PDB file of C-alpha atoms and ligand atoms in Angstrom:
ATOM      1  CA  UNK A   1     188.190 225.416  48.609  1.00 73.00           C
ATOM      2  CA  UNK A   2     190.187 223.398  46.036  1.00 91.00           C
ATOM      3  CA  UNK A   3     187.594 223.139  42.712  1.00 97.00           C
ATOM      4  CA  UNK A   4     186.874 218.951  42.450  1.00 98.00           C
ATOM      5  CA  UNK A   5     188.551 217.850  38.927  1.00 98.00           C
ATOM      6  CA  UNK A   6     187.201 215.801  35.994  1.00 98.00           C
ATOM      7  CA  UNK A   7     188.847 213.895  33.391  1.00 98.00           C
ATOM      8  CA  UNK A   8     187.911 212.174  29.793  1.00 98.00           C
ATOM      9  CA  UNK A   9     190.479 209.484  29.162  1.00 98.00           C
ATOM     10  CA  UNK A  10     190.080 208.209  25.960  1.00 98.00           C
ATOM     11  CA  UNK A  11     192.926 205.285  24.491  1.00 97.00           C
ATOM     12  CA  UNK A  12     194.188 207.125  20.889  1.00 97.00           C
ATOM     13  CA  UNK A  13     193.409 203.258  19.044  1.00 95.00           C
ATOM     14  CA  UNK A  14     190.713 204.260  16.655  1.00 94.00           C
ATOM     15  CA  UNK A  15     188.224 207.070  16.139  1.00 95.00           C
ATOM     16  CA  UNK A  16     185.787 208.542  18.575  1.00 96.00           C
ATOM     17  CA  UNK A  17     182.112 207.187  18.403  1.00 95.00           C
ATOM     18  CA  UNK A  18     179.344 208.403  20.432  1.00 96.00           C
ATOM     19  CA  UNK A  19     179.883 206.331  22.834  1.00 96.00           C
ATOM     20  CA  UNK A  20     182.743 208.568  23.840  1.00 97.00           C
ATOM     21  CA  UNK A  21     181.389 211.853  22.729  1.00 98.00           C
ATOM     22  CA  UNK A  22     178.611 211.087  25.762  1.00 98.00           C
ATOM     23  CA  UNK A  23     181.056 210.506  28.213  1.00 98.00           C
ATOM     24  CA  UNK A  24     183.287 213.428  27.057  1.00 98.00           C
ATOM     25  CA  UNK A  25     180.310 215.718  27.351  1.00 98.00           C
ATOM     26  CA  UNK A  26     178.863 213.955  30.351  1.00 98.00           C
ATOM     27  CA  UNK A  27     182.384 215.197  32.151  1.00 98.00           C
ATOM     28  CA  UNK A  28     182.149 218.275  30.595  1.00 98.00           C
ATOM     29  CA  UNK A  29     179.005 219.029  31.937  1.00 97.00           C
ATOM     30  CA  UNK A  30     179.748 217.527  35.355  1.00 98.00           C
ATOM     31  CA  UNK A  31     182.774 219.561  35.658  1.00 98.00           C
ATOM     32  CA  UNK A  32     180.711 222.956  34.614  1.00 97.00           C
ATOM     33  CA  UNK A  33     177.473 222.069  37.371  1.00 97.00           C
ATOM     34  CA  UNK A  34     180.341 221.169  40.225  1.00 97.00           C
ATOM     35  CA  UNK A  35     182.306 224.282  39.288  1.00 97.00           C
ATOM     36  CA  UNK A  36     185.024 221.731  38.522  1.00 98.00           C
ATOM     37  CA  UNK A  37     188.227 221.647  36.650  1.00 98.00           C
ATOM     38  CA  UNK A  38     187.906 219.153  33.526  1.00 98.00           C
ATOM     39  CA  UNK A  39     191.335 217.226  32.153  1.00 98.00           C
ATOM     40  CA  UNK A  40     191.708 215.028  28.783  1.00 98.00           C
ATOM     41  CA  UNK A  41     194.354 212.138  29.601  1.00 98.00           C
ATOM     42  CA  UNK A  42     195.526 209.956  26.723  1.00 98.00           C
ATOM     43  CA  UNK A  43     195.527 206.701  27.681  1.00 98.00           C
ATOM     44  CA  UNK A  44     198.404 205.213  25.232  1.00 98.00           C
ATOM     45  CA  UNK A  45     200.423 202.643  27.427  1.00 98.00           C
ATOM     46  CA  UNK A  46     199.790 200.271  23.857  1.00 96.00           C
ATOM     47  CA  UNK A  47     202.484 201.630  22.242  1.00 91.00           C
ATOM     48  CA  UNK A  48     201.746 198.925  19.434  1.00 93.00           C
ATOM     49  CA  UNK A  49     197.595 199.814  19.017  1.00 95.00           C
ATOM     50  CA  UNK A  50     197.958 203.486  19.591  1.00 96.00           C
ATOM     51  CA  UNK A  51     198.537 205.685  16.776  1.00 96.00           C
ATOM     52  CA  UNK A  52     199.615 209.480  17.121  1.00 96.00           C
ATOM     53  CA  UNK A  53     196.920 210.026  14.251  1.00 97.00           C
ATOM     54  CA  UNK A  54     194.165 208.615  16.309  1.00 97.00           C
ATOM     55  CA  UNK A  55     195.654 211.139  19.417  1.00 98.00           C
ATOM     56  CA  UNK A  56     195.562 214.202  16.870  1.00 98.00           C
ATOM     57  CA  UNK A  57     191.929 213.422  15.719  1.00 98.00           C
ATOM     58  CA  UNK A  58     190.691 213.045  19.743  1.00 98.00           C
ATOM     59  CA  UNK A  59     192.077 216.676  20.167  1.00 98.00           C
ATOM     60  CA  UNK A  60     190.170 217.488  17.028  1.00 98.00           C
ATOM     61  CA  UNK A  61     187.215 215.376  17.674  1.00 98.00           C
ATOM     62  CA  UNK A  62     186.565 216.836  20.968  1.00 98.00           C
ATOM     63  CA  UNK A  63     187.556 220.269  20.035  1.00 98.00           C
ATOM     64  CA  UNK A  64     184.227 219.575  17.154  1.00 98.00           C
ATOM     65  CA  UNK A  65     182.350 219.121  20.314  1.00 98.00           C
ATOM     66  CA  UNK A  66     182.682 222.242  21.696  1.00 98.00           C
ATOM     67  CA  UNK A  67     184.879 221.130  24.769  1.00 97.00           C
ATOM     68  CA  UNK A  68     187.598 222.730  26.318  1.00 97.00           C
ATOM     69  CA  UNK A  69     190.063 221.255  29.050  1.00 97.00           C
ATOM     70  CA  UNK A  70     193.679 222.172  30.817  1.00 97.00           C
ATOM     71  CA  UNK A  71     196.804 222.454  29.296  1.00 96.00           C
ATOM     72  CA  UNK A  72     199.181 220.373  29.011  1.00 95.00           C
ATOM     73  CA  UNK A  73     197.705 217.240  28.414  1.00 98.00           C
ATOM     74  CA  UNK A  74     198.807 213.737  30.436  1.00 98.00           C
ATOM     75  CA  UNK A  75     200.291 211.412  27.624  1.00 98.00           C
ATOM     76  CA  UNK A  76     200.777 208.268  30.101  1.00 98.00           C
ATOM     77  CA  UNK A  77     203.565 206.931  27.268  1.00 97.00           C
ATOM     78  CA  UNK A  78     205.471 209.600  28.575  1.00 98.00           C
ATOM     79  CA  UNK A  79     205.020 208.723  32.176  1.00 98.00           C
ATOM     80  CA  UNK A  80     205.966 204.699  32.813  1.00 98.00           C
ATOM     81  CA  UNK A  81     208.395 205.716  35.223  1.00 98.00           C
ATOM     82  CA  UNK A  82     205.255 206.724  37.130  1.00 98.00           C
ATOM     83  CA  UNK A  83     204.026 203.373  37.300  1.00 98.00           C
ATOM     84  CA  UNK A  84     206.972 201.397  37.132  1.00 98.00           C
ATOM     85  CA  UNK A  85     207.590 203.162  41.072  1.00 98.00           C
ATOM     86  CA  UNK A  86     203.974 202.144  41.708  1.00 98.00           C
ATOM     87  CA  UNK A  87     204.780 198.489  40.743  1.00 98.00           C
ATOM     88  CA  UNK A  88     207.924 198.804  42.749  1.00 98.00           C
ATOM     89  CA  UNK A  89     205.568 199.704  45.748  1.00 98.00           C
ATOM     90  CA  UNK A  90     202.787 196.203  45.047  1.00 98.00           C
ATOM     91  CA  UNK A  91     206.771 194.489  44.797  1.00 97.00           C
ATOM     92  CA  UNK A  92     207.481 195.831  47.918  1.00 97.00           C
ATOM     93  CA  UNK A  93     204.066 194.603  49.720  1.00 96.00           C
ATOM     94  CA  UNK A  94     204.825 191.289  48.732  1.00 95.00           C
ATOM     95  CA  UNK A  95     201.655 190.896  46.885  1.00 97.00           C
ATOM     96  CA  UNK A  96     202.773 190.424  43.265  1.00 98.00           C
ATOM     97  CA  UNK A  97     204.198 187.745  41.489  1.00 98.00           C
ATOM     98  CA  UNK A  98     205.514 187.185  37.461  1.00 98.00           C
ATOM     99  CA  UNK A  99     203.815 184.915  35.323  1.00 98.00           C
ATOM    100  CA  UNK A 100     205.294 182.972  31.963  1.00 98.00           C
ATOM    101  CA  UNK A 101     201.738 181.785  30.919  1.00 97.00           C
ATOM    102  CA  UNK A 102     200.284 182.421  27.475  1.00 95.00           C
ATOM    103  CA  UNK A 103     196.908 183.073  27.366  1.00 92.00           C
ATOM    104  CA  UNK A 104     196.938 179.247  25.446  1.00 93.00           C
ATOM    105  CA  UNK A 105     198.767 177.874  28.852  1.00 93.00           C
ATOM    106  CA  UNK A 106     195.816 179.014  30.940  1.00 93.00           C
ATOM    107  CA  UNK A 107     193.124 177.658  28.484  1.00 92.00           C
ATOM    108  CA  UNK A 108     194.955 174.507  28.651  1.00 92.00           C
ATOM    109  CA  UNK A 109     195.105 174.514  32.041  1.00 90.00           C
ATOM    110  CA  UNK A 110     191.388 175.226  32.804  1.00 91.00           C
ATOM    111  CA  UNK A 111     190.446 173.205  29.344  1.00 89.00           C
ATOM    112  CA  UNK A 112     189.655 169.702  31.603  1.00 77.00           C
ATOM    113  CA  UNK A 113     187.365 171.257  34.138  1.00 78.00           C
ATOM    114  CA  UNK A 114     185.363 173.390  31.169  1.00 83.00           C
ATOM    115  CA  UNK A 115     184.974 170.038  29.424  1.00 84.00           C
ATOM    116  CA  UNK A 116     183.849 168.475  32.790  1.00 82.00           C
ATOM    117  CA  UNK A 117     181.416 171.404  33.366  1.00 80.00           C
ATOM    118  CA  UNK A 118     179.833 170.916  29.601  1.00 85.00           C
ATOM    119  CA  UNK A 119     178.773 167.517  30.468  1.00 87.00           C
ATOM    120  CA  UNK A 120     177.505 168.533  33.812  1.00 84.00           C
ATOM    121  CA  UNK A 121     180.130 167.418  35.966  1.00 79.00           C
ATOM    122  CA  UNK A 122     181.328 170.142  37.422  1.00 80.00           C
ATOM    123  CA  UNK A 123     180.824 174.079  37.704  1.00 85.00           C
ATOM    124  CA  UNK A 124     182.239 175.617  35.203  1.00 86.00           C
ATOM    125  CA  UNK A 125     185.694 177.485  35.329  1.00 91.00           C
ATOM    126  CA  UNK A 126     185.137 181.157  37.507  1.00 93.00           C
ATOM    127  CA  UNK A 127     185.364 184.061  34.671  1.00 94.00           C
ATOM    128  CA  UNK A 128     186.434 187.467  35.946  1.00 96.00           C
ATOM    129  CA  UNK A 129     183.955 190.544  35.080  1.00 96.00           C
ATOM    130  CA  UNK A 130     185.697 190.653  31.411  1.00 94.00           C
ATOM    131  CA  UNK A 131     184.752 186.939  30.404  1.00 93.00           C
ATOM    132  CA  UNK A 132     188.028 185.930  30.897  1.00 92.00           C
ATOM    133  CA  UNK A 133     188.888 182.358  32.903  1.00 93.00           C
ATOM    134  CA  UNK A 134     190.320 183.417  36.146  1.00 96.00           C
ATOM    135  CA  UNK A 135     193.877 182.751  36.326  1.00 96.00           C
ATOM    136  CA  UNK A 136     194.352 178.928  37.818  1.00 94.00           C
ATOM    137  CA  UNK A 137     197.171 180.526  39.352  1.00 95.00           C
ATOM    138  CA  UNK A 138     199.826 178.051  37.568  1.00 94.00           C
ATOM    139  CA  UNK A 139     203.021 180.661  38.594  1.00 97.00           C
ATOM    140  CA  UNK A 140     201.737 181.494  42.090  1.00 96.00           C
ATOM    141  CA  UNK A 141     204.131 178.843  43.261  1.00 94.00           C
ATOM    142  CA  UNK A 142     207.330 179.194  41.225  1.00 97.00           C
ATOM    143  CA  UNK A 143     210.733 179.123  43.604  1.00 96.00           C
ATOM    144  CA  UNK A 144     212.452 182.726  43.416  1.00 93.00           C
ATOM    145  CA  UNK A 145     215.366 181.006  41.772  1.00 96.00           C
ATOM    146  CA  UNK A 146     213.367 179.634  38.824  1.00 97.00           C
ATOM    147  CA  UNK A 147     211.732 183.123  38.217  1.00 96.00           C
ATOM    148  CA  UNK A 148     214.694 184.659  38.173  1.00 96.00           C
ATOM    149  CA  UNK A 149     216.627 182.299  36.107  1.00 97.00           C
ATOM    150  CA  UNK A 150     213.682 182.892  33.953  1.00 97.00           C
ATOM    151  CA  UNK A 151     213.442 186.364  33.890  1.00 96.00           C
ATOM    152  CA  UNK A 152     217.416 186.513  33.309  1.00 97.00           C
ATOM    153  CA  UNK A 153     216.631 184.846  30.159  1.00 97.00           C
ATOM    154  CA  UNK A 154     214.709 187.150  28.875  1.00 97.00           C
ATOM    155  CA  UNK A 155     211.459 184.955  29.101  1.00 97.00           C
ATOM    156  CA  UNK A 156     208.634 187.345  28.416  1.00 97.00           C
ATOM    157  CA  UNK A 157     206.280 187.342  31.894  1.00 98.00           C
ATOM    158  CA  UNK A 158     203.785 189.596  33.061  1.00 98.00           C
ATOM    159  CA  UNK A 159     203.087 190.716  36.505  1.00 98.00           C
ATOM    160  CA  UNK A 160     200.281 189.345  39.042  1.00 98.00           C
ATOM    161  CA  UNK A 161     197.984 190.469  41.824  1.00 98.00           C
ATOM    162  CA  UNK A 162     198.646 187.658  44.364  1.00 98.00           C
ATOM    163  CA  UNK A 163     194.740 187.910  45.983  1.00 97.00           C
ATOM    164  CA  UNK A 164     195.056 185.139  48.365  1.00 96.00           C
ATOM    165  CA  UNK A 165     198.209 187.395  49.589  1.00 96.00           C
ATOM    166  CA  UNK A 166     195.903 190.529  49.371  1.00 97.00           C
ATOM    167  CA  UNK A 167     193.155 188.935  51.095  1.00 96.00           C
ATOM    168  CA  UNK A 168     195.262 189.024  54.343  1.00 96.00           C
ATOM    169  CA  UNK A 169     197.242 191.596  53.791  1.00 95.00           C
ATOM    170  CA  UNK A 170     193.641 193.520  53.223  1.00 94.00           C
ATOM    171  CA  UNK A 171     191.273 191.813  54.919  1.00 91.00           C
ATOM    172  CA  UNK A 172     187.485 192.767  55.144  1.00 88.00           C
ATOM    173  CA  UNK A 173     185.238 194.518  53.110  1.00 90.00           C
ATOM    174  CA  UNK A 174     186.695 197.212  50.460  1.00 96.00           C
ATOM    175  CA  UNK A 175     184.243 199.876  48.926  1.00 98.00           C
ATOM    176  CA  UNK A 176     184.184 203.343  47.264  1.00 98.00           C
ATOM    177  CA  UNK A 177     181.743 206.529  47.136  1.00 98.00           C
ATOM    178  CA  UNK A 178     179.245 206.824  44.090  1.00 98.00           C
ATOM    179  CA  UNK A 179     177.881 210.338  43.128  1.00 98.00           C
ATOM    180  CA  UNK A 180     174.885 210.881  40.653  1.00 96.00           C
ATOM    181  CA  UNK A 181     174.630 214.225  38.593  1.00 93.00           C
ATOM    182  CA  UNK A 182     172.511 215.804  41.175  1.00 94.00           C
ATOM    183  CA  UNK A 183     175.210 215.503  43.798  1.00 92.00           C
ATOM    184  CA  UNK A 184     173.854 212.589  46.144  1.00 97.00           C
ATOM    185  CA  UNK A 185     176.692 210.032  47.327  1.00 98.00           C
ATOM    186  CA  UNK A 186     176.188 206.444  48.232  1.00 98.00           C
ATOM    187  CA  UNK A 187     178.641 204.165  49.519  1.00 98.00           C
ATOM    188  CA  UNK A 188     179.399 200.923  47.313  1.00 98.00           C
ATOM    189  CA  UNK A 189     181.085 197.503  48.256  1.00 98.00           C
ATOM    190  CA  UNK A 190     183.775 196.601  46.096  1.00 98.00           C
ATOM    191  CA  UNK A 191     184.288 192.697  45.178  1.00 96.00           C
ATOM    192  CA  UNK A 192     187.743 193.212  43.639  1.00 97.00           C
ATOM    193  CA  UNK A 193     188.276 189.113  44.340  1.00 96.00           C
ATOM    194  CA  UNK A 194     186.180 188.191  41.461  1.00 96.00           C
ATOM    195  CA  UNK A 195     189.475 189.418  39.105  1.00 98.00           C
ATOM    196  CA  UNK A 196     191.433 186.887  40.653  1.00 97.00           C
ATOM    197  CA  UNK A 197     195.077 187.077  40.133  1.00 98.00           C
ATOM    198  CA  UNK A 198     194.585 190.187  37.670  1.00 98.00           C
ATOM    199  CA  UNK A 199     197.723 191.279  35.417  1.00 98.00           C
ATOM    200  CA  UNK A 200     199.086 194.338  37.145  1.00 98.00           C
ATOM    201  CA  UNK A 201     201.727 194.881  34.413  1.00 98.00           C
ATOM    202  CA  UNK A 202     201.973 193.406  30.856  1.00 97.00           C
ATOM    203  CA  UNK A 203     204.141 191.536  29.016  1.00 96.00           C
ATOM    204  CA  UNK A 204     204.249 193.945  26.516  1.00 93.00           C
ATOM    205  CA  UNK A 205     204.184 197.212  28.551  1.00 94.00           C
ATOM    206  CA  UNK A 206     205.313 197.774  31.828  1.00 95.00           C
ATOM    207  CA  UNK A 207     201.715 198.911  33.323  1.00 98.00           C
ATOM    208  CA  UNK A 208     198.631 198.248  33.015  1.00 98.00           C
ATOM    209  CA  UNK A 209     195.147 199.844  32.127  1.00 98.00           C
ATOM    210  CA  UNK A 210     194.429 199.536  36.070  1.00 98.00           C
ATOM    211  CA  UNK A 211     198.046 200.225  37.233  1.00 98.00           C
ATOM    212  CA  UNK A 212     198.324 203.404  35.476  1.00 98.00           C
ATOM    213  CA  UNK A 213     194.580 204.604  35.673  1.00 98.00           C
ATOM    214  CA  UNK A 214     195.055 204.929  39.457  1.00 98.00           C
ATOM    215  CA  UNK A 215     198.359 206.349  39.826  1.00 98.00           C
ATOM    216  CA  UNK A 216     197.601 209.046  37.109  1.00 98.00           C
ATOM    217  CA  UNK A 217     193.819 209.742  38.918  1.00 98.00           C
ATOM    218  CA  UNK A 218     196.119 210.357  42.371  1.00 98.00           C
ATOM    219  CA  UNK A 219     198.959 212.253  40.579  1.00 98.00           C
ATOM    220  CA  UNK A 220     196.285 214.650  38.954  1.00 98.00           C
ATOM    221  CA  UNK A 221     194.287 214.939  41.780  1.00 98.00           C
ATOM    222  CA  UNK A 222     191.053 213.715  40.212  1.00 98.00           C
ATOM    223  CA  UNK A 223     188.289 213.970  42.722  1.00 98.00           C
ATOM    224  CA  UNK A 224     185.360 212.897  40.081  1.00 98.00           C
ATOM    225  CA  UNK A 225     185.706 209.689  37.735  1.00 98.00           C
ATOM    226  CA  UNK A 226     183.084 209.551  35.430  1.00 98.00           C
ATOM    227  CA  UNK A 227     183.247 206.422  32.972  1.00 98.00           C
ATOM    228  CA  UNK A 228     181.156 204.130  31.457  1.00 97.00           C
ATOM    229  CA  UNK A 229     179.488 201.284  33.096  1.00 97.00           C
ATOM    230  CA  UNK A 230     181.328 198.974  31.211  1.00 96.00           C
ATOM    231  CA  UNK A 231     184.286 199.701  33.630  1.00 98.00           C
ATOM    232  CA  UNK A 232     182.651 199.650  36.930  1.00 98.00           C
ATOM    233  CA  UNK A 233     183.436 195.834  37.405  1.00 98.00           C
ATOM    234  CA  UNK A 234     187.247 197.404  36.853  1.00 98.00           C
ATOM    235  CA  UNK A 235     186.301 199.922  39.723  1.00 98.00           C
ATOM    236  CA  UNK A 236     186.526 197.398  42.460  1.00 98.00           C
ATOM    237  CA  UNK A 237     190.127 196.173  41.465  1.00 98.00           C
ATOM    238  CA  UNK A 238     191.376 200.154  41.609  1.00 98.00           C
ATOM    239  CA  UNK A 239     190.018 200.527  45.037  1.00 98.00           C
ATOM    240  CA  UNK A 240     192.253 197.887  45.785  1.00 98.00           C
ATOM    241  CA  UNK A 241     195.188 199.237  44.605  1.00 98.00           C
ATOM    242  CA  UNK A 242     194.353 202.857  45.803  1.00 98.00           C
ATOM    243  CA  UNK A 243     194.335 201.106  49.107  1.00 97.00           C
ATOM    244  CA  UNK A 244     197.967 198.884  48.554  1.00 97.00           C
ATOM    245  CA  UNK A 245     199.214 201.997  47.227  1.00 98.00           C
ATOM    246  CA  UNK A 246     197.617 204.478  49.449  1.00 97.00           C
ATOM    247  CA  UNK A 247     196.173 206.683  47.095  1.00 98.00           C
ATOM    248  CA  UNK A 248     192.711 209.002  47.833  1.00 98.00           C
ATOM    249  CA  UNK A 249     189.863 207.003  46.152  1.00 98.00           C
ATOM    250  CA  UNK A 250     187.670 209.585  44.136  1.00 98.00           C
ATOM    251  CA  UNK A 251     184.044 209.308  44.008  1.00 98.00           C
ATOM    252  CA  UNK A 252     182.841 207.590  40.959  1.00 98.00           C
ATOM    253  CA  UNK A 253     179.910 207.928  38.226  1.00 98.00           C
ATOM    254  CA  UNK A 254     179.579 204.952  36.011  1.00 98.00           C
ATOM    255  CA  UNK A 255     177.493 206.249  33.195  1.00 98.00           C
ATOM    256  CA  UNK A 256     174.748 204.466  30.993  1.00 96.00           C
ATOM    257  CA  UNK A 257     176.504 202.967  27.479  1.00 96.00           C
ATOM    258  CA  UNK A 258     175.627 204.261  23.908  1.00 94.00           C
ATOM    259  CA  UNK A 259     174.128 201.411  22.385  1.00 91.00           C
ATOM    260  CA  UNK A 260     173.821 200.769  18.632  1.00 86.00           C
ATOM    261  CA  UNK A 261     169.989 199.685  16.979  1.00 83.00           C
ATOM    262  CA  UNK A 262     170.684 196.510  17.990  1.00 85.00           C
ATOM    263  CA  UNK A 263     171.436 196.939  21.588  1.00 87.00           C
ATOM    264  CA  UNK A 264     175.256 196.268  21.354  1.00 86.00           C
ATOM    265  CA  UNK A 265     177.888 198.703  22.624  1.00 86.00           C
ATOM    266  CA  UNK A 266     179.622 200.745  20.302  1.00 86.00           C
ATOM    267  CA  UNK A 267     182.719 199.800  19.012  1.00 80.00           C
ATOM    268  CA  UNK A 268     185.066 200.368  15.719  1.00 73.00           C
ATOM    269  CA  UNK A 269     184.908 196.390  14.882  1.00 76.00           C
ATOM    270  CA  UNK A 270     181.220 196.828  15.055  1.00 78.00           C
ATOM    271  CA  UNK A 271     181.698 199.707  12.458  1.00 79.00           C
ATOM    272  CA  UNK A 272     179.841 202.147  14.490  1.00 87.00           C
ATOM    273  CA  UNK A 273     180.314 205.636  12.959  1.00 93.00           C
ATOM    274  CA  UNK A 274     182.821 207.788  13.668  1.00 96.00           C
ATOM    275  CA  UNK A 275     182.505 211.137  14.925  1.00 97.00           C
ATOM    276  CA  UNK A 276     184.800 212.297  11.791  1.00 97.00           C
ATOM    277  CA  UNK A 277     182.461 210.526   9.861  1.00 96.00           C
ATOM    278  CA  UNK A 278     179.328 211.856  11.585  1.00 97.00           C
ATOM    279  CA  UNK A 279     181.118 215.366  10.914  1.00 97.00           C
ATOM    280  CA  UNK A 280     181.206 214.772   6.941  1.00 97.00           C
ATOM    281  CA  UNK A 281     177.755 213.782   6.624  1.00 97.00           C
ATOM    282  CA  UNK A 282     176.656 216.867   8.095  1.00 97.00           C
ATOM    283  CA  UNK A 283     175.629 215.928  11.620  1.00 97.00           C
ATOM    284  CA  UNK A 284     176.242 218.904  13.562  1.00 98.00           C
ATOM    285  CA  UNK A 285     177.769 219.176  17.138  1.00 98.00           C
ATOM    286  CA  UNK A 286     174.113 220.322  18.134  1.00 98.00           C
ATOM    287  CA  UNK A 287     172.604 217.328  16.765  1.00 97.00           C
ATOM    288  CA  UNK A 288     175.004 215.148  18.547  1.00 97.00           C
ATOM    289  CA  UNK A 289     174.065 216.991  22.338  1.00 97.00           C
ATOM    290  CA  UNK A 290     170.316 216.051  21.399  1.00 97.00           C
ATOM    291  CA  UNK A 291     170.675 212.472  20.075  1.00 95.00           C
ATOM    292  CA  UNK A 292     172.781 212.174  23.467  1.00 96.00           C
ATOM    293  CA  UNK A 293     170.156 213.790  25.565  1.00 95.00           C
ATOM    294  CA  UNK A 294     172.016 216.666  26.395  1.00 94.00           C
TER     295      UNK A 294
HETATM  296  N1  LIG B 301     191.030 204.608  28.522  1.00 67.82           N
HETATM  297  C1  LIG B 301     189.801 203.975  28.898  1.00 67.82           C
HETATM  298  C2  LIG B 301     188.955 203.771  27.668  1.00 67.82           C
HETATM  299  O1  LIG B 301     189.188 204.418  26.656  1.00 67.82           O
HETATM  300  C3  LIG B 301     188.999 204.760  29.897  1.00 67.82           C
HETATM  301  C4  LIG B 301     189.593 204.716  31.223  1.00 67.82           C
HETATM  302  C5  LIG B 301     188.850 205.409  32.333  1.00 67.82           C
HETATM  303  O2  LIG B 301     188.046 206.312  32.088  1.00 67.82           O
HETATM  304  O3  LIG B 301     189.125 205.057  33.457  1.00 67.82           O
HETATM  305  O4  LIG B 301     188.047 202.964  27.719  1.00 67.82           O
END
C-alpha cells in the first residue's frame, strides 16, 4: 500500500513563530502515527515579500526542531508553469474572467450600499471568509474585445472565479473528508460561494495561494493536509477547484491556532517571537514540544 503523505508549507516572508512550529510538528507527528511520508513545500509565488533569507532560516528553523522531511524540496517559484497549465484548464471551462479593478475600484463600488447599511438602510455589503467585500462583480460583463484591447495594452488585471458560471457548471452540494489525529473521518459540506468571484491568479503573479496550493497537493500526491484553522474557510474554494480541475481531494485536519496572551493569532506585525529568537534566549526545542502540548 502506497504510505499517505504530509506536508508543512510555510511562505519564506518572515521568521517562524510558534504558530508554525505547532503545525510543523503537528505534521510531523501525523506523518510518524500514519506511517506517512512528510514533505516541506515553500510557498514563495510573492516573489516581492519572499526573501531567500527567510527560506534558509525555515530549513534551519525546522531543522532546530528536530524534523526531518524528503529531498528535494518543492520551491513553487520554480514551478508557475505548473499553474499557469492549471489556469489554462479554469480558461478552458469557461469559468474565469480578467479583472482591471483596484482594490480602491471595488471599495468605491460597494462604498454607497456600506453607507446605506450604516444608517440602517440596507444589509451591509457580503464579506468573503477573509473580511474582504465580495467582488460586485464590475468586470463580469466586459465584451471580449474590450478585455483584450485591454490586456494588449498592458493594463495590469487579475484573474476571476466566475461563480454564477460555476454554480451551473457545478451544481449541488460540494464537500471534502475531515480526519482527526486518532484516525476517524467525517464528511464536511463545502460553501465555496461565500468567496464570490475569488482571484484565481494575481496581478502581480501568475497564481494564486489557492491556484497553486491545489495543483502542488495533486502533483505531490498529498493524501493528508494538515493546516491551521485559519485556512479552513480557504478549504471550501480548493474543493472547488480540485473538482474544475479534477484533482483527488485529500482529507483535511484544520488544527487549533497558537494564540498570543491576549488571544490574538500570532503574527510578525504583532511582534510575536521568533523561533530564532526563542533559540537565543535559551528556549530549547524540548521546551517548545511542551509549551505546544506535544
Ligand atoms: N503557505 C501557507 C501559509 O504559510 C500555508 C498553506 C497551506 O498549508 O495550505 O500560511
Amino acid at each position: 500500500m502506497t504510505k499517505p503523505i504530509f506536508r508543512f508549507a510555510p511562505s519564506p516572508n518572515g521568521r517562524l513563530h510558534l504558530g508554525h512550529a505547532y503545525s510543523a510538528l503537528l505534521n510531523a507527528d501525523l506523518a510518524r502515527r500514519f506511517d506517512g511520508r512528510l514533505l516541506l513545500r515553500i510557498e514563495d509565488i510573492d516573489t516581492t515579500r519572499c526573501r531567500p533569507e527567510f527560506e534558509e532560516a525555515i530549513h534551519e528553523d525546522l531543522a532546530w526542531l528536530g524534523l526531518q522531511w524528503e529531498e528535494p524540496v518543492r520551491r513553487q517559484s520554480e514551478h508557475f508553469d505548473d499553474y499557469r497549465a492549471a489556469f489554462r484548464t479554469l480558461k478552458g471551462r469557461g469559468v474565469v474572467y480578467a479583472c482591471f479593478c483596484s482594490r480602491k475600484d471595488i471599495a468605491e463600488a460597494v462604498a454607497c450600499r456600506e453607507a446605506e447599511a450604516k444608517t440602517g438602510a440596507a444589509q451591509p455589503w457580503p464579506r468573503d471568509p477573509d473580511g474582504a467585500p465580495l467582488y460586485p462583480g464590475t468586470c463580469r460583463t466586459l465584451s471580449a474585445g474590450e478585455i483584450e484591447r485591454r490586456i494588449a495594452h498592458g493594463e495590469p488585471h487579475a484573474w476571476r472565479l466566475d461563480m454564477q458560471a460555476l454554480q451551473r457548471l457545478l451544481p449541488g452540494s460540494h464537500g471534502y473528508r475531515r480526519f482527526d489525529y486518532d484516525g476517524h473521518e467525517e464528511d464536511v459540506v463545502a460553501n465555496p460561494w461565500r468567496w464570490g468571484d475569488a482571484v484565481i491568479v494575481r496581478k502581480d503573479t501568475p497564481t494564486s495561494y489557492h491556484l497553486s496550493v491545489v495543483v502542488d497537493d495533486a502533483l505531490q500526491g498529498v493524501t493528508h493536509v494538515v493546516r491551521g484553522q485559519d485556512l479552513e474557510p480557504a478549504t471550501d474554494l480548493h474543493v472547488l477547484l480540485q473538482a474544475l480541475l479534477g484533482l483527488p481531494v485529500p482529507l483535511y485536519h484544520h488544527h487549533r491556532l497558537v494564540l498570543d496572551p491576549e488571544g490574538d493569532k500570532l503574527a510578525k506585525s504583532r511582534q510575536s517571537p521568533s523561533l530564532a529568537e526563542l533559540r537565543t534566549s535559551g528556549v530549547t526545542p524540548q521546551d517548545i514540544r511542551q509549551r505546544l502540548g506535544f
